[in-house]
Amino acid sequence: MTDKKNKLEHIAVIMDGNGRWAQKRGMPRTVGHKKGAETVKEITRAAGELGIKYLTLYAFSTENWQRSEDEVNALMDLLREYLKSDIKELQENGVRIIFIGERDMLATDIVEQMKKVEEETINNNKMVLCIALSYGSRQEIVNAARRIAVLFKRGDIEPEDIDIKMFSDMLYTKDIPDPDILIRTSGEHRISNYLLWQLAYAEMFFTDTLWPDFSRKELEQIIQDYQTRERRYGKV
Ligand code: FPP
């Protein structure tokens, strides 16, 4: 991929359609999530091999807390399993893991495990896997505004000091570049409170494929298609 036209560092994904994938097969929704977790592994591996530097996956939104207790518990258990057993391969492949989202809503054992995984992978530099967990973009933006208000109240900044760079630095994603590509699976054409600030100039790709069926091949097709797009960032 040496003749790349567009810069491609960061792919963000809304992994949608796990529930429908299972329901279509007469199985409980949680089976779809389990299969979806397999796809997470396949796509992470593929992204690393394709030279993608940042991959951000929407694993659980702040709105997802409103799902049935059984489904929330199943998703949390999947996550526990992932944090315990699937990290080894990521470690071997030089993947650094970071999490974005509202940690205080998560169970203590999960938060501790997240911290541990972040610390253990901090020096890995092949790819950053960013997992959005209990994440909501509006809340992230509100939190940033609050932090800026505190700085102002303390007399540390003037209103003129607030600019795009400063605001970006107050977000969970402060250390990572904005996504170049957003992919949403399952035929829905929405952003669903995901990276609202960061997606300002991302190229959008919507596919009917349900997340458990999403494959490396389709990822490669999207990247190829992306390379034919003209990114203008608002310019002519
Ligand atoms: C959306 O599908 C998907 C989710 C809410 C959860 C995504 C979680 C995983 C892929 C597995 C766990 C993740 C990790 C990182 C191990 P949906 O349930 O809304 O599907 P539907 O729209 O068909 O109901």
Coordinates of N, CA and C and ligand atoms in Angstrom, one line a residue:
M1 N 0.8 -1.2 0.0 CA 0.0 0.0 0.0 C 0.9 1.3 0.0
T2 N 1.8 1.3 -0.9 CA 2.7 2.4 -0.9 C 2.2 3.6 -1.7
D3 N 1.2 3.4 -2.6 CA 0.7 4.5 -3.4 C -0.5 5.1 -2.8
K4 N -0.6 5.1 -1.5 CA -1.7 5.7 -0.8 C -1.9 7.1 -1.1
K5 N -3.2 7.5 -1.3 CA -3.5 8.9 -1.6 C -3.9 9.6 -0.3
N6 N -4.8 9.0 0.4 CA -5.3 9.6 1.6 C -4.5 9.1 2.8
K7 N -4.3 10.0 3.7 CA -3.6 9.5 5.0 C -4.6 8.6 5.7
L8 N -4.1 7.5 6.2 CA -5.0 6.5 6.9 C -4.3 6.0 8.2
E9 N -4.6 6.7 9.3 CA -4.0 6.3 10.5 C -5.0 5.6 11.5
H10 N -6.3 6.1 11.4 CA -7.3 5.7 12.4 C -8.6 5.3 11.8
I11 N -9.0 4.1 12.2 CA -10.4 3.6 11.8 C -11.2 3.5 13.1
A12 N -12.4 4.1 13.0 CA -13.4 3.9 14.2 C -14.5 3.1 13.7
V13 N -15.0 2.2 14.6 CA -16.1 1.3 14.2 C -17.3 1.3 15.1
I14 N -18.5 1.3 14.6 CA -19.7 1.1 15.4 C -20.1 -0.4 15.0
M15 N -19.8 -1.3 16.0 CA -20.0 -2.7 15.7 C -21.5 -3.0 16.0
D16 N -22.3 -2.9 15.0 CA -23.8 -3.0 15.2 C -24.3 -4.3 14.5
G17 N -25.3 -4.9 15.1 CA -26.0 -6.0 14.5 C -25.8 -7.3 15.2
N18 N -25.2 -7.4 16.3 CA -25.0 -8.6 17.0 C -26.3 -9.3 17.4
G19 N -27.2 -8.5 17.9 CA -28.5 -9.0 18.4 C -29.3 -9.6 17.2
R20 N -29.3 -8.9 16.1 CA -30.1 -9.3 14.9 C -29.4 -10.6 14.3
W21 N -28.1 -10.7 14.3 CA -27.4 -11.8 13.8 C -27.9 -13.1 14.6
A22 N -28.0 -13.0 15.9 CA -28.5 -14.1 16.7 C -29.9 -14.4 16.5
Q23 N -30.7 -13.3 16.5 CA -32.2 -13.5 16.4 C -32.5 -14.2 15.0
K24 N -31.8 -13.8 14.0 CA -32.1 -14.4 12.7 C -31.9 -15.9 12.7
R25 N -31.0 -16.4 13.7 CA -30.8 -17.8 13.8 C -31.5 -18.5 14.9
G26 N -32.5 -17.7 15.5 CA -33.3 -18.2 16.6 C -32.6 -18.4 17.8
M27 N -31.5 -17.6 18.0 CA -30.7 -17.8 19.2 C -30.8 -16.5 20.1
P28 N -30.5 -16.6 21.4 CA -30.5 -15.4 22.2 C -29.5 -14.3 21.7
R29 N -29.8 -13.1 22.0 CA -29.0 -12.0 21.5 C -27.5 -12.1 22.0
T30 N -27.4 -12.7 23.2 CA -26.1 -12.8 23.8 C -25.1 -13.6 23.0
V31 N -25.7 -14.6 22.2 CA -24.9 -15.4 21.3 C -24.3 -14.6 20.2
G32 N -25.0 -13.6 19.8 CA -24.5 -12.6 18.8 C -23.4 -11.8 19.3
H33 N -23.5 -11.4 20.6 CA -22.4 -10.6 21.2 C -21.1 -11.5 21.3
K34 N -21.3 -12.8 21.6 CA -20.1 -13.7 21.7 C -19.5 -13.8 20.4
K35 N -20.3 -14.0 19.3 CA -19.7 -14.1 18.0 C -19.1 -12.7 17.6
G36 N -19.7 -11.6 18.0 CA -19.1 -10.3 17.8 C -17.8 -10.1 18.4
A37 N -17.6 -10.7 19.6 CA -16.3 -10.6 20.2 C -15.2 -11.4 19.4
E38 N -15.6 -12.4 18.7 CA -14.7 -13.1 17.8 C -14.3 -12.2 16.7
T39 N -15.3 -11.5 16.2 CA -15.0 -10.6 15.0 C -14.0 -9.5 15.5
V40 N -14.2 -9.0 16.8 CA -13.3 -8.0 17.3 C -11.8 -8.5 17.2
K41 N -11.6 -9.8 17.5 CA -10.2 -10.3 17.4 C -9.8 -10.3 16.0
E42 N -10.6 -10.8 15.1 CA -10.2 -10.9 13.7 C -9.9 -9.6 13.1
I43 N -10.7 -8.6 13.4 CA -10.6 -7.3 12.8 C -9.4 -6.5 13.4
T44 N -9.1 -6.7 14.7 CA -8.0 -6.1 15.3 C -6.7 -6.7 14.7
R45 N -6.7 -8.0 14.5 CA -5.5 -8.6 13.9 C -5.3 -8.1 12.5
A46 N -6.4 -8.0 11.7 CA -6.3 -7.5 10.3 C -5.8 -6.1 10.3
A47 N -6.4 -5.3 11.1 CA -6.0 -3.8 11.1 C -4.5 -3.7 11.4
G48 N -4.0 -4.4 12.3 CA -2.6 -4.4 12.6 C -1.8 -4.8 11.4
E49 N -2.2 -5.8 10.8 CA -1.4 -6.3 9.6 C -1.5 -5.4 8.4
L50 N -2.6 -4.6 8.4 CA -2.8 -3.6 7.3 C -2.1 -2.3 7.6
G51 N -1.5 -2.2 8.7 CA -0.7 -1.0 9.0 C -1.5 0.1 9.6
I52 N -2.7 -0.2 10.1 CA -3.6 0.8 10.7 C -3.0 1.1 12.1
K53 N -2.8 2.4 12.4 CA -2.1 2.7 13.7 C -3.1 2.8 14.9
Y54 N -4.3 3.2 14.6 CA -5.3 3.3 15.7 C -6.7 2.7 15.2
L55 N -7.2 1.9 16.1 CA -8.5 1.3 15.8 C -9.4 1.5 17.1
T56 N -10.5 2.2 16.8 CA -11.4 2.5 18.0 C -12.7 1.8 17.8
L57 N -13.1 1.0 18.8 CA -14.3 0.1 18.7 C -15.3 0.5 19.7
Y58 N -16.5 0.7 19.3 CA -17.6 1.0 20.2 C -18.2 -0.3 20.9
A59 N -17.7 -0.6 22.1 CA -18.1 -1.8 22.7 C -19.3 -1.7 23.5
F60 N -19.5 -0.5 24.1 CA -20.7 -0.3 25.0 C -20.9 1.2 25.2
S61 N -22.2 1.6 24.9 CA -22.4 3.0 25.0 C -23.1 3.3 26.3
T62 N -23.1 4.6 26.7 CA -23.8 5.0 27.9 C -25.3 4.6 27.8
E63 N -25.8 4.6 26.6 CA -27.2 4.3 26.4 C -27.5 2.8 26.6
N64 N -26.4 2.0 26.3 CA -26.6 0.5 26.5 C -26.9 0.1 27.9
W65 N -26.6 0.9 28.9 CA -27.0 0.5 30.3 C -28.5 0.3 30.4
Q66 N -29.3 0.9 29.5 CA -30.7 0.7 29.5 C -31.2 -0.7 29.0
R67 N -30.3 -1.5 28.5 CA -30.7 -2.8 28.0 C -31.1 -3.7 29.2
S68 N -31.6 -4.9 28.9 CA -32.1 -5.8 30.0 C -30.8 -6.1 30.9
E69 N -31.1 -6.4 32.1 CA -30.0 -6.7 33.0 C -29.2 -7.9 32.5
D70 N -30.0 -8.9 32.0 CA -29.3 -10.1 31.5 C -28.3 -9.8 30.4
E71 N -28.8 -8.9 29.4 CA -27.9 -8.6 28.3 C -26.7 -7.8 28.8
V72 N -26.9 -6.8 29.7 CA -25.8 -6.0 30.2 C -24.8 -6.9 30.9
N73 N -25.3 -7.9 31.7 CA -24.4 -8.8 32.4 C -23.6 -9.6 31.5
A74 N -24.3 -10.1 30.4 CA -23.6 -11.0 29.4 C -22.5 -10.2 28.7
L75 N -22.8 -8.9 28.4 CA -21.7 -8.1 27.7 C -20.6 -7.8 28.7
M76 N -20.9 -7.6 30.0 CA -19.8 -7.3 30.9 C -19.0 -8.6 31.1
D77 N -19.6 -9.8 31.1 CA -18.9 -11.0 31.3 C -18.0 -11.3 30.1
L78 N -18.5 -10.9 28.9 CA -17.7 -11.1 27.7 C -16.4 -10.2 27.8
L79 N -16.6 -9.0 28.3 CA -15.6 -8.1 28.5 C -14.5 -8.6 29.5
R80 N -15.0 -9.1 30.6 CA -14.1 -9.7 31.6 C -13.3 -10.8 31.0
E81 N -13.9 -11.6 30.2 CA -13.2 -12.7 29.5 C -12.2 -12.2 28.6
Y82 N -12.6 -11.2 27.8 CA -11.7 -10.6 26.8 C -10.4 -10.0 27.5
L83 N -10.7 -9.3 28.6 CA -9.6 -8.6 29.4 C -8.6 -9.6 30.0
K84 N -9.2 -10.8 30.3 CA -8.3 -11.8 31.0 C -7.6 -12.7 30.0
S85 N -8.3 -13.2 29.0 CA -7.7 -14.2 28.2 C -7.2 -13.7 26.8
D86 N -7.8 -12.7 26.3 CA -7.5 -12.3 24.9 C -6.4 -11.3 24.7
I87 N -5.9 -10.9 25.9 CA -4.9 -9.8 25.9 C -3.5 -10.3 25.4
K88 N -3.3 -11.6 25.7 CA -2.0 -12.2 25.4 C -1.6 -12.0 23.9
E89 N -2.6 -12.3 23.0 CA -2.3 -12.2 21.6 C -2.0 -10.7 21.2
L90 N -2.7 -9.8 21.8 CA -2.5 -8.4 21.6 C -1.1 -8.0 22.0
Q91 N -0.8 -8.5 23.2 CA 0.6 -8.2 23.8 C 1.7 -8.7 22.8
E92 N 1.5 -9.9 22.3 CA 2.5 -10.5 21.4 C 2.6 -9.7 20.1
N93 N 1.4 -9.1 19.7 CA 1.4 -8.3 18.4 C 1.7 -6.8 18.6
G94 N 2.2 -6.4 19.8 CA 2.6 -5.0 20.0 C 1.4 -4.1 20.0
V95 N 0.3 -4.5 20.5 CA -0.9 -3.7 20.5 C -1.0 -3.0 21.9
R96 N -1.1 -1.7 21.9 CA -1.4 -1.0 23.1 C -2.9 -0.8 23.3
I97 N -3.4 -1.0 24.5 CA -4.9 -0.9 24.7 C -5.2 0.3 25.6
I98 N -6.1 1.1 25.1 CA -6.6 2.2 26.0 C -8.2 2.1 26.0
F99 N -8.7 2.7 27.0 CA -10.2 2.7 27.1 C -10.7 4.1 27.2
I100 N -11.8 4.4 26.5 CA -12.4 5.7 26.7 C -13.9 5.5 27.2
G101 N -14.3 6.4 28.1 CA -15.7 6.3 28.6 C -15.8 6.6 30.0
E102 N -17.0 6.4 30.6 CA -17.3 6.7 31.9 C -17.0 5.6 32.9
R103 N -15.8 5.6 33.4 CA -15.4 4.4 34.2 C -16.2 4.2 35.5
D104 N -16.7 5.3 36.0 CA -17.4 5.2 37.3 C -18.7 4.4 37.2
M105 N -19.2 4.2 36.0 CA -20.4 3.4 35.9 C -20.1 1.9 35.8
L106 N -18.8 1.5 35.7 CA -18.5 0.1 35.5 C -18.1 -0.6 36.8
A107 N -18.3 -1.9 36.9 CA -17.9 -2.6 38.1 C -16.5 -2.5 38.4
T108 N -16.2 -2.5 39.7 CA -14.8 -2.2 40.2 C -13.8 -3.2 39.6
D109 N -14.2 -4.5 39.5 CA -13.2 -5.5 39.0 C -12.9 -5.2 37.6
I110 N -13.9 -4.7 36.8 CA -13.6 -4.4 35.4 C -12.7 -3.2 35.3
V111 N -12.9 -2.2 36.1 CA -12.1 -1.0 36.0 C -10.6 -1.3 36.4
E112 N -10.5 -2.2 37.4 CA -9.1 -2.6 37.8 C -8.4 -3.3 36.7
Q113 N -9.2 -4.2 36.1 CA -8.6 -5.0 35.0 C -8.2 -4.1 33.8
M114 N -9.1 -3.1 33.5 CA -8.8 -2.2 32.4 C -7.5 -1.4 32.7
K115 N -7.4 -1.0 33.9 CA -6.1 -0.2 34.3 C -4.9 -1.1 34.1
K116 N -5.0 -2.4 34.6 CA -3.9 -3.3 34.5 C -3.5 -3.5 33.0
V117 N -4.5 -3.7 32.2 CA -4.2 -4.0 30.8 C -3.6 -2.7 30.1
E118 N -4.1 -1.6 30.5 CA -3.5 -0.3 29.9 C -2.1 -0.2 30.4
E119 N -1.8 -0.5 31.6 CA -0.4 -0.4 32.1 C 0.5 -1.4 31.5
E120 N 0.0 -2.6 31.3 CA 0.8 -3.7 30.8 C 1.1 -3.5 29.3
T121 N 0.3 -2.8 28.6 CA 0.5 -2.6 27.2 C 1.0 -1.3 26.8
I122 N 1.3 -0.5 27.8 CA 1.7 1.0 27.5 C 2.9 1.2 26.6
N123 N 3.8 0.2 26.6 CA 5.0 0.4 25.7 C 4.9 -0.2 24.4
N124 N 3.7 -0.8 24.1 CA 3.5 -1.4 22.8 C 3.3 -0.3 21.7
N125 N 3.9 -0.5 20.6 CA 3.8 0.7 19.6 C 3.5 0.3 18.2
K126 N 3.0 -0.9 18.0 CA 2.6 -1.3 16.6 C 1.2 -0.7 16.3
M127 N 0.3 -0.8 17.2 CA -1.1 -0.3 17.0 C -1.7 0.1 18.3
V128 N -2.6 1.1 18.3 CA -3.4 1.4 19.5 C -4.8 0.9 19.3
L129 N -5.3 0.0 20.2 CA -6.6 -0.4 20.2 C -7.4 0.4 21.3
C130 N -8.3 1.2 20.8 CA -9.0 2.0 21.8 C -10.4 1.5 21.9
I131 N -10.8 1.1 23.1 CA -12.1 0.5 23.3 C -13.0 1.5 24.0
A132 N -14.1 1.9 23.3 CA -15.1 2.8 23.9 C -16.1 2.0 24.7
L133 N -16.0 2.2 26.0 CA -16.8 1.4 27.0 C -17.5 2.3 27.9
S134 N -18.8 2.1 28.0 CA -19.6 3.0 28.8 C -19.4 4.5 28.3
Y135 N -19.3 4.6 27.0 CA -18.9 5.8 26.3 C -20.1 6.5 25.7
G136 N -20.1 7.9 25.9 CA -21.1 8.7 25.2 C -20.5 10.0 24.9
S137 N -20.6 10.4 23.6 CA -19.8 11.6 23.2 C -20.3 12.9 23.8
R138 N -21.6 13.0 23.9 CA -22.1 14.3 24.5 C -21.6 14.4 25.9
Q139 N -21.6 13.3 26.7 CA -21.1 13.4 28.1 C -19.6 13.8 28.0
E140 N -18.9 13.2 27.1 CA -17.4 13.5 27.0 C -17.2 15.0 26.7
I141 N -18.1 15.6 25.9 CA -18.0 17.0 25.5 C -18.3 17.9 26.7
V142 N -19.4 17.5 27.4 CA -19.8 18.2 28.7 C -18.7 18.1 29.7
N143 N -18.1 17.0 29.9 CA -17.0 16.9 30.8 C -15.8 17.8 30.5
A144 N -15.6 17.9 29.2 CA -14.5 18.8 28.7 C -14.8 20.2 29.1
A145 N -16.1 20.6 28.8 CA -16.5 22.0 29.1 C -16.4 22.3 30.6
R146 N -16.7 21.3 31.4 CA -16.6 21.5 32.9 C -15.2 21.7 33.3
R147 N -14.3 20.9 32.7 CA -12.9 21.0 33.0 C -12.3 22.4 32.7
I148 N -12.8 22.9 31.5 CA -12.3 24.2 31.1 C -12.9 25.3 32.0
A149 N -14.2 25.1 32.5 CA -14.8 26.1 33.4 C -14.0 26.1 34.7
V150 N -13.5 25.0 35.1 CA -12.7 25.0 36.4 C -11.4 25.7 36.2
L151 N -10.8 25.5 35.1 CA -9.5 26.3 34.8 C -9.8 27.8 34.8
F152 N -10.9 28.2 34.2 CA -11.2 29.6 34.1 C -11.5 30.1 35.5
K153 N -12.3 29.4 36.3 CA -12.6 29.8 37.6 C -11.4 30.0 38.5
R154 N -10.4 29.1 38.3 CA -9.2 29.2 39.0 C -8.3 30.4 38.6
G155 N -8.7 31.0 37.5 CA -7.9 32.1 36.9 C -6.7 31.6 36.1
D156 N -6.7 30.3 35.7 CA -5.6 29.7 34.9 C -5.7 30.1 33.4
I157 N -6.9 30.4 32.9 CA -7.1 30.7 31.5 C -8.0 31.8 31.3
E158 N -7.9 32.4 30.1 CA -8.8 33.5 29.7 C -9.7 32.8 28.6
P159 N -10.9 33.4 28.4 CA -11.8 32.8 27.3 C -11.1 32.7 26.0
E160 N -10.2 33.6 25.6 CA -9.5 33.5 24.3 C -8.5 32.3 24.3
D161 N -8.2 31.8 25.4 CA -7.3 30.6 25.4 C -8.0 29.3 24.9
I162 N -9.3 29.4 24.9 CA -10.1 28.2 24.5 C -10.2 28.2 23.0
D163 N -9.5 27.2 22.4 CA -9.5 27.0 21.0 C -9.7 25.5 20.7
I164 N -9.7 25.1 19.4 CA -10.0 23.7 19.0 C -9.0 22.8 19.6
K165 N -7.7 23.2 19.6 CA -6.6 22.3 20.1 C -6.9 22.1 21.6
M166 N -7.1 23.2 22.3 CA -7.3 23.1 23.8 C -8.5 22.2 24.1
F167 N -9.6 22.4 23.4 CA -10.8 21.6 23.6 C -10.5 20.2 23.3
S168 N -9.9 19.9 22.2 CA -9.5 18.5 21.9 C -8.7 17.8 23.0
D169 N -7.9 18.6 23.6 CA -7.0 18.1 24.7 C -7.8 17.7 25.9
M170 N -9.0 18.2 26.0 CA -9.8 17.9 27.2 C -10.6 16.7 27.0
L171 N -10.6 16.1 25.8 CA -11.4 14.9 25.5 C -10.7 13.6 25.9
Y172 N -11.4 12.5 26.0 CA -10.7 11.2 26.3 C -9.7 10.9 25.3
T173 N -9.9 11.4 24.1 CA -9.1 11.0 22.9 C -7.9 11.9 22.7
K174 N -7.5 12.6 23.8 CA -6.6 13.7 23.6 C -5.2 13.2 22.9
D175 N -4.9 12.0 23.2 CA -3.6 11.5 22.6 C -3.7 10.9 21.3
I176 N -4.9 10.8 20.7 CA -5.0 10.1 19.4 C -5.6 10.9 18.3
P177 N -5.1 10.7 17.1 CA -5.6 11.6 16.0 C -7.0 11.3 15.7
D178 N -7.7 12.2 15.0 CA -9.1 12.0 14.7 C -9.2 10.8 13.7
P179 N -10.3 10.1 13.8 CA -10.5 9.0 12.8 C -10.6 9.5 11.4
D180 N -10.0 8.7 10.5 CA -10.0 9.0 9.0 C -11.3 8.3 8.4
I181 N -11.6 7.2 9.0 CA -12.7 6.4 8.5 C -13.6 6.0 9.7
L182 N -15.0 6.1 9.4 CA -15.9 5.5 10.4 C -16.7 4.4 9.6
I183 N -16.7 3.3 10.2 CA -17.5 2.2 9.7 C -18.6 1.9 10.6
R184 N -19.8 1.8 10.1 CA -21.0 1.2 10.9 C -21.6 0.0 10.2
T185 N -21.7 -1.0 10.9 CA -22.2 -2.2 10.3 C -23.7 -2.3 10.5
S186 N -24.4 -3.2 9.9 CA -25.8 -3.6 10.1 C -26.9 -2.7 9.4
G187 N -26.4 -1.8 8.5 CA -27.4 -1.1 7.7 C -28.0 0.1 8.4
E188 N -27.6 0.4 9.6 CA -28.1 1.7 10.2 C -27.2 2.8 9.8
H189 N -27.8 4.0 9.6 CA -27.0 5.1 9.1 C -27.0 6.2 10.1
R190 N -26.5 6.0 11.3 CA -26.5 6.9 12.4 C -25.1 7.0 13.0
I191 N -24.9 8.0 13.8 CA -23.6 8.2 14.5 C -23.8 7.7 16.0
S192 N -25.0 7.8 16.5 CA -25.3 7.2 17.8 C -24.4 7.7 18.9
N193 N -24.2 9.0 19.0 CA -23.4 9.6 20.2 C -22.0 9.0 20.2
Y194 N -21.4 8.8 19.1 CA -20.1 8.2 19.0 C -19.1 9.3 18.4
L195 N -18.1 9.7 19.2 CA -17.0 10.5 18.7 C -17.5 11.7 17.9
L196 N -18.5 12.4 18.4 CA -19.1 13.5 17.6 C -18.1 14.6 17.2
W197 N -17.3 14.9 18.1 CA -16.2 15.9 17.9 C -15.2 15.4 16.9
Q198 N -14.7 14.2 17.2 CA -13.6 13.6 16.5 C -13.9 13.2 15.1
L199 N -15.2 13.0 14.8 CA -15.5 12.5 13.4 C -15.8 13.6 12.4
A200 N -15.4 14.9 12.8 CA -15.7 16.1 12.0 C -15.4 15.9 10.5
Y201 N -14.3 15.3 10.2 CA -13.9 15.1 8.8 C -13.7 13.7 8.4
A202 N -14.3 12.8 9.2 CA -14.1 11.3 8.8 C -14.9 11.0 7.6
E203 N -14.4 10.0 6.8 CA -15.1 9.5 5.7 C -16.0 8.3 6.3
M204 N -17.3 8.4 5.9 CA -18.3 7.4 6.5 C -18.5 6.2 5.6
F205 N -18.5 5.1 6.1 CA -18.8 3.8 5.4 C -19.9 3.1 6.1
F206 N -21.0 2.8 5.5 CA -22.1 2.1 6.1 C -22.3 0.8 5.3
T207 N -22.3 -0.3 6.0 CA -22.5 -1.6 5.3 C -23.6 -2.4 5.9
D208 N -24.3 -3.1 5.1 CA -25.5 -3.9 5.6 C -25.0 -5.2 6.4
T209 N -23.7 -5.5 6.3 CA -23.2 -6.7 7.0 C -23.4 -6.5 8.5
L210 N -23.9 -7.6 9.1 CA -24.0 -7.5 10.6 C -22.6 -7.8 11.2
W211 N -22.3 -7.1 12.3 CA -21.0 -7.2 12.8 C -20.4 -8.6 12.9
P212 N -21.1 -9.6 13.4 CA -20.5 -10.9 13.5 C -20.0 -11.5 12.2
D213 N -20.6 -11.0 11.0 CA -20.2 -11.4 9.7 C -19.2 -10.5 9.1
F214 N -18.8 -9.4 9.7 CA -17.9 -8.5 9.1 C -16.5 -9.2 9.1
S215 N -15.8 -9.0 7.9 CA -14.5 -9.7 7.8 C -13.4 -8.8 7.3
R216 N -12.2 -9.4 7.4 CA -11.0 -8.7 6.9 C -11.2 -8.3 5.4
K217 N -11.8 -9.2 4.6 CA -12.0 -8.9 3.2 C -12.8 -7.6 3.0
E218 N -13.9 -7.4 3.8 CA -14.7 -6.2 3.7 C -13.9 -5.0 4.2
L219 N -13.1 -5.2 5.2 CA -12.3 -4.1 5.7 C -11.4 -3.6 4.6
E220 N -10.8 -4.6 3.9 CA -9.9 -4.2 2.9 C -10.6 -3.5 1.7
Q221 N -11.8 -3.9 1.4 CA -12.6 -3.2 0.4 C -12.9 -1.8 0.8
I222 N -13.2 -1.6 2.1 CA -13.5 -0.2 2.5 C -12.3 0.6 2.4
I223 N -11.1 0.1 2.8 CA -9.9 0.9 2.7 C -9.6 1.2 1.2
Q224 N -9.8 0.3 0.3 CA -9.6 0.6 -1.1 C -10.5 1.7 -1.6
D225 N -11.8 1.6 -1.2 CA -12.8 2.6 -1.6 C -12.4 4.0 -1.0
Y226 N -11.9 3.9 0.3 CA -11.5 5.2 0.9 C -10.4 5.9 0.1
Q227 N -9.5 5.1 -0.4 CA -8.4 5.6 -1.2 C -8.8 6.3 -2.5
T228 N -10.1 6.1 -2.9 CA -10.6 6.7 -4.1 C -11.4 8.0 -3.8
R229 N -11.6 8.2 -2.5 CA -12.3 9.4 -2.1 C -11.5 10.7 -2.0
E230 N -12.1 11.8 -2.3 CA -11.3 13.0 -2.2 C -11.7 13.7 -0.9
R231 N -10.7 13.9 -0.1 CA -11.0 14.5 1.2 C -10.6 16.0 1.1
R232 N -11.6 16.8 1.4 CA -11.3 18.3 1.2 C -11.3 19.1 2.4
Y233 N -11.7 18.5 3.5 CA -11.7 19.2 4.8 C -12.4 20.6 4.7
G234 N -13.4 20.7 3.9 CA -14.2 22.0 3.8 C -13.6 22.9 2.8
K235 N -12.4 22.5 2.2 CA -11.8 23.4 1.2 C -12.4 23.0 -0.2
V236 N -12.1 23.9 -1.2 CA -12.6 23.5 -2.6 C -11.6 22.7 -3.3
Ligands
FPP1 C1 -24.4 -3.6 18.9 O1 -25.2 -4.7 18.4 C2 -23.3 -4.1 19.7 C3 -23.1 -3.9 21.0 C4 -24.0 -3.1 21.8 C5 -22.0 -4.5 21.7 C6 -20.7 -4.7 21.0 C7 -19.9 -5.7 21.7 C8 -19.2 -6.7 21.1 C9 -18.9 -6.8 19.7 C10 -18.6 -7.8 21.9 C11 -17.7 -7.4 23.1 C12 -16.6 -6.5 22.8 C13 -15.4 -6.6 23.2 C14 -14.4 -5.6 23.0 C15 -14.9 -7.9 23.7 P1 -26.7 -4.7 18.9 O2 -26.8 -5.6 20.0 O3 -27.2 -3.4 19.1 O4 -27.4 -5.4 17.6 P2 -28.8 -5.2 17.1 O5 -28.9 -3.8 16.6 O6 -29.0 -6.2 16.0 O7 -29.8 -5.4 18.2

